[in-house]
mmCIF file of C-alpha atoms in Angstrom:
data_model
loop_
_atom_site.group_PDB
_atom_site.id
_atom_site.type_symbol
_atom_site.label_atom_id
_atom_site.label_comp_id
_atom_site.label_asym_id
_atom_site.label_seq_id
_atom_site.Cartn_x
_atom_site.Cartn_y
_atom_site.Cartn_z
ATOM 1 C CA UNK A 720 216.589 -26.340 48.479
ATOM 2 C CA UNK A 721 213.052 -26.946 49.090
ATOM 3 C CA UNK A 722 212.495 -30.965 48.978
ATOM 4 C CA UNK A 723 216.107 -30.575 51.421
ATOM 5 C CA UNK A 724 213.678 -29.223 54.387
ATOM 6 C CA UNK A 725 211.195 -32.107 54.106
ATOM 7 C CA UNK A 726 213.887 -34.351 55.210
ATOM 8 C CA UNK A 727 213.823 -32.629 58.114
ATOM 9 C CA UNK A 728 210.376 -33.775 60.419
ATOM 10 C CA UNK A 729 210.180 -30.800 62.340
ATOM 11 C CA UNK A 730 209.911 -28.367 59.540
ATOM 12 C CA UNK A 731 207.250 -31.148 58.466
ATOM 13 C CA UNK A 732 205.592 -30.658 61.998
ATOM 14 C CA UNK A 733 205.882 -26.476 61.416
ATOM 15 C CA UNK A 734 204.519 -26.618 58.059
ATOM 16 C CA UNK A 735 201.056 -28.690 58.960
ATOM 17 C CA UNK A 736 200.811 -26.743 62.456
ATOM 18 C CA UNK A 737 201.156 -23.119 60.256
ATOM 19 C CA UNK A 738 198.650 -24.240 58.003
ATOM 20 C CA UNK A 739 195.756 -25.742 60.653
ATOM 21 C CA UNK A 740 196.608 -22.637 62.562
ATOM 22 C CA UNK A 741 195.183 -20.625 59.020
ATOM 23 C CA UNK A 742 192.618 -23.061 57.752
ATOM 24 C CA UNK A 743 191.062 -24.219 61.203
ATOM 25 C CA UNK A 744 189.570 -20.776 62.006
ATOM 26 C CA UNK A 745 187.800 -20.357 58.464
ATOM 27 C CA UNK A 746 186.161 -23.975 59.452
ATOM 28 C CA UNK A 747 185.165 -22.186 62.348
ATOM 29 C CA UNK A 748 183.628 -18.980 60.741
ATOM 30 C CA UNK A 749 181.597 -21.074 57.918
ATOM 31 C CA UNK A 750 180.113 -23.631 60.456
ATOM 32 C CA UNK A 751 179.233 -20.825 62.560
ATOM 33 C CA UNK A 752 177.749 -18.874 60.040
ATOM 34 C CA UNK A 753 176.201 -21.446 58.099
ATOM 35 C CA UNK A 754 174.344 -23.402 61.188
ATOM 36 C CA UNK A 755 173.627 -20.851 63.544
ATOM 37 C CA UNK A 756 173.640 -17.589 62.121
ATOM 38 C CA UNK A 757 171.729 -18.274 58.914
ATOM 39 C CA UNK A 758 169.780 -21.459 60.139
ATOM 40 C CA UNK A 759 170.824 -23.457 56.871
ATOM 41 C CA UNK A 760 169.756 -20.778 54.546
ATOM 42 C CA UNK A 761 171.473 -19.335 51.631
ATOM 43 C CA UNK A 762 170.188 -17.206 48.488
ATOM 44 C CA UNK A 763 171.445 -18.694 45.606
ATOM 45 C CA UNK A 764 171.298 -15.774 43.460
ATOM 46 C CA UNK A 765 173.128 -13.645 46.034
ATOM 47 C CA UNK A 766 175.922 -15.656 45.799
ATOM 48 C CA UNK A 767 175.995 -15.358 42.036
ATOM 49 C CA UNK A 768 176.058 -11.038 41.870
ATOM 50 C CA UNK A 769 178.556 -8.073 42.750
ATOM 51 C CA UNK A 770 175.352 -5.800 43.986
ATOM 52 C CA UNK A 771 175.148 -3.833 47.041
ATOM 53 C CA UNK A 772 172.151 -4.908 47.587
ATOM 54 C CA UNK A 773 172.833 -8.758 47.777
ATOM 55 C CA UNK A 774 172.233 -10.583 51.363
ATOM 56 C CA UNK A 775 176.335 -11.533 51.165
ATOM 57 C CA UNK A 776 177.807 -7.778 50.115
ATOM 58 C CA UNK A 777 178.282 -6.913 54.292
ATOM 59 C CA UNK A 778 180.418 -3.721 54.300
ATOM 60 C CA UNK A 779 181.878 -2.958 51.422
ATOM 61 C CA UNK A 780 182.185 -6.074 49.985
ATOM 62 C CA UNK A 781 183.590 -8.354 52.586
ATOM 63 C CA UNK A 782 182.368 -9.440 55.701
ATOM 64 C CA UNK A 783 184.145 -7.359 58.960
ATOM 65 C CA UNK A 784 183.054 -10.044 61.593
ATOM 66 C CA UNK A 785 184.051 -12.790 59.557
ATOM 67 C CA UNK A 786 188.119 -11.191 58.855
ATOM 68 C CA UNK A 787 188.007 -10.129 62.685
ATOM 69 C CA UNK A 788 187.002 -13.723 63.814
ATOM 70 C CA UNK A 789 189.064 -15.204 61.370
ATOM 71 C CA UNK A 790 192.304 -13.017 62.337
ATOM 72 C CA UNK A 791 191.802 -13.134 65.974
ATOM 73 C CA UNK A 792 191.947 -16.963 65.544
ATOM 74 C CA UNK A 793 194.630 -17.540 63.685
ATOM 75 C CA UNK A 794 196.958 -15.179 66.113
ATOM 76 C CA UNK A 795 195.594 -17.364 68.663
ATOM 77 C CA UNK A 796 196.220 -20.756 67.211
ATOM 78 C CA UNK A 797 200.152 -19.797 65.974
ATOM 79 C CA UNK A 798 200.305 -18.534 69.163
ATOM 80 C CA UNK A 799 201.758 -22.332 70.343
ATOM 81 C CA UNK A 800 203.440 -22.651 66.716
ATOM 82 C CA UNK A 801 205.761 -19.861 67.704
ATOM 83 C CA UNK A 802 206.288 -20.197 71.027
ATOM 84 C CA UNK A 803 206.694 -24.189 71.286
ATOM 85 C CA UNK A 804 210.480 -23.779 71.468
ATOM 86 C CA UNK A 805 210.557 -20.991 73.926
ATOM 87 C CA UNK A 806 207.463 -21.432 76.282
ATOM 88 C CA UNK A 807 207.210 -24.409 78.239
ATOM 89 C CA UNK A 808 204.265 -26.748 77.435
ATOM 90 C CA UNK A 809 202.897 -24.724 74.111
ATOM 91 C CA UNK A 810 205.233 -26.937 71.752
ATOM 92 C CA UNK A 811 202.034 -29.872 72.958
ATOM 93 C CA UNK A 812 199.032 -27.526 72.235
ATOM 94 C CA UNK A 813 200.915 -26.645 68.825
ATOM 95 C CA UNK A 814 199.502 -30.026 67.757
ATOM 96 C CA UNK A 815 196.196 -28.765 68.122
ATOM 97 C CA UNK A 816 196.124 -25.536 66.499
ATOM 98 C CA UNK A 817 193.562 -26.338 63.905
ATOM 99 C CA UNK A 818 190.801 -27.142 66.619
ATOM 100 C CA UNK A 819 192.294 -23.745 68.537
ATOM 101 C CA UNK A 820 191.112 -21.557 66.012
ATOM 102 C CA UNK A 821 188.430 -22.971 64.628
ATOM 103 C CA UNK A 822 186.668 -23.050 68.255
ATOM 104 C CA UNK A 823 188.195 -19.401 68.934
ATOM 105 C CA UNK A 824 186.695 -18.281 65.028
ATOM 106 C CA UNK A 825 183.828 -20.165 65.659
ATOM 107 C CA UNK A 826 182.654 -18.242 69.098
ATOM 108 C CA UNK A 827 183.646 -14.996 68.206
ATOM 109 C CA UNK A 828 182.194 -15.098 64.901
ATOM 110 C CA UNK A 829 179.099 -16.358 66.642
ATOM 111 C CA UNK A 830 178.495 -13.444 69.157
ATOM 112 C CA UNK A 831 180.145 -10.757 66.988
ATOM 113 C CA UNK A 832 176.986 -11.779 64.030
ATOM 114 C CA UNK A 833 174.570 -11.849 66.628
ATOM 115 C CA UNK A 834 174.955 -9.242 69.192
ATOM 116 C CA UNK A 835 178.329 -6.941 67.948
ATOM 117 C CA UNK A 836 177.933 -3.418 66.314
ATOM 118 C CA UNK A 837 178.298 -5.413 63.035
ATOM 119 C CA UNK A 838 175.153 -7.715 63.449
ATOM 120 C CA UNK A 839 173.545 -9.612 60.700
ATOM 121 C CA UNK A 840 170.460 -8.830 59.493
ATOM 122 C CA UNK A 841 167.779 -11.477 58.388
ATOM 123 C CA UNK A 842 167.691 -12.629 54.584
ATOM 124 C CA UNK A 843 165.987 -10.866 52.144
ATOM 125 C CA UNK A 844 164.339 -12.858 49.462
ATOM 126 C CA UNK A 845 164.262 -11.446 46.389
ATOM 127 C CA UNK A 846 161.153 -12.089 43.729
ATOM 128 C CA UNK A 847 162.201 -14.979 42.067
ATOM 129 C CA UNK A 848 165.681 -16.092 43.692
ATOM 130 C CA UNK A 849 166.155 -19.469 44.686
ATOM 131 C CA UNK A 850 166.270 -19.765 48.422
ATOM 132 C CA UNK A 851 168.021 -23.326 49.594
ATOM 133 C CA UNK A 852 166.943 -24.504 53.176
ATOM 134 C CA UNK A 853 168.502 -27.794 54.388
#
């Protein structure tokens, strides 16, 4: 049974590592994108609309940098989750897998946005939207 495994502290150890490993790197991505890519800008409106020609649509709909970055990241960070038991000295960086790949999301998001073949392009204000700088 389920509440049978919380009695058990390293499947409580497994559980938070799996889930910092997931959640660290789309930290990463949204810091990166939101202080240095955009410079504390967003559209409002953009945010609001399904049309290909909003500032947020990317390719297709979702943003290919931000999955890759994100992806690559979390591999990386349950990298040490896994492998704790069988490789010596990961089952101490397994502790850390939040900050793993949400520096790892974080740097490749940054130079994938800026300088990859899927590069961001400048916001475009539309007449009338509400444009947010902090």
């Amino acid at each position: 049974t389920p509440w049978n495994l919380y009695s058990n502290p390293e499947v409580i150890h497994y559980t938070l590592e799996t889930l910092g490993a997931f959640i660290g790197p789309l930290f990463g991505v949204l810091i990166a994108d939101f202080y240095l890519v955009r410079k504390q800008k967003i559209v409002v409106d953009d945010l609001f609309t399904m049309s290909k020609d909003s500032n947020y649509w990317y390719k297709g709909g979702y943003n290919p940098v931000a999955v890759a970055a994100t992806l690559v990241g979390a591999i990386l960070a349950m990298a040490p989750v896994l492998l704790g038991g069988v490789v010596w000295g990961m089952a101490g960086a397994a502790q850390y897998s939040w900050f793993i790949g949400c520096g790892v999301a974080f740097a490749i998001y940054y130079v994938l946005a800026l300088n990859g073949p899927w590069r961001m392009s400048a916001l475009r204000v539309p007449e009338g939207a509400t444009l947010v700088e902090n």
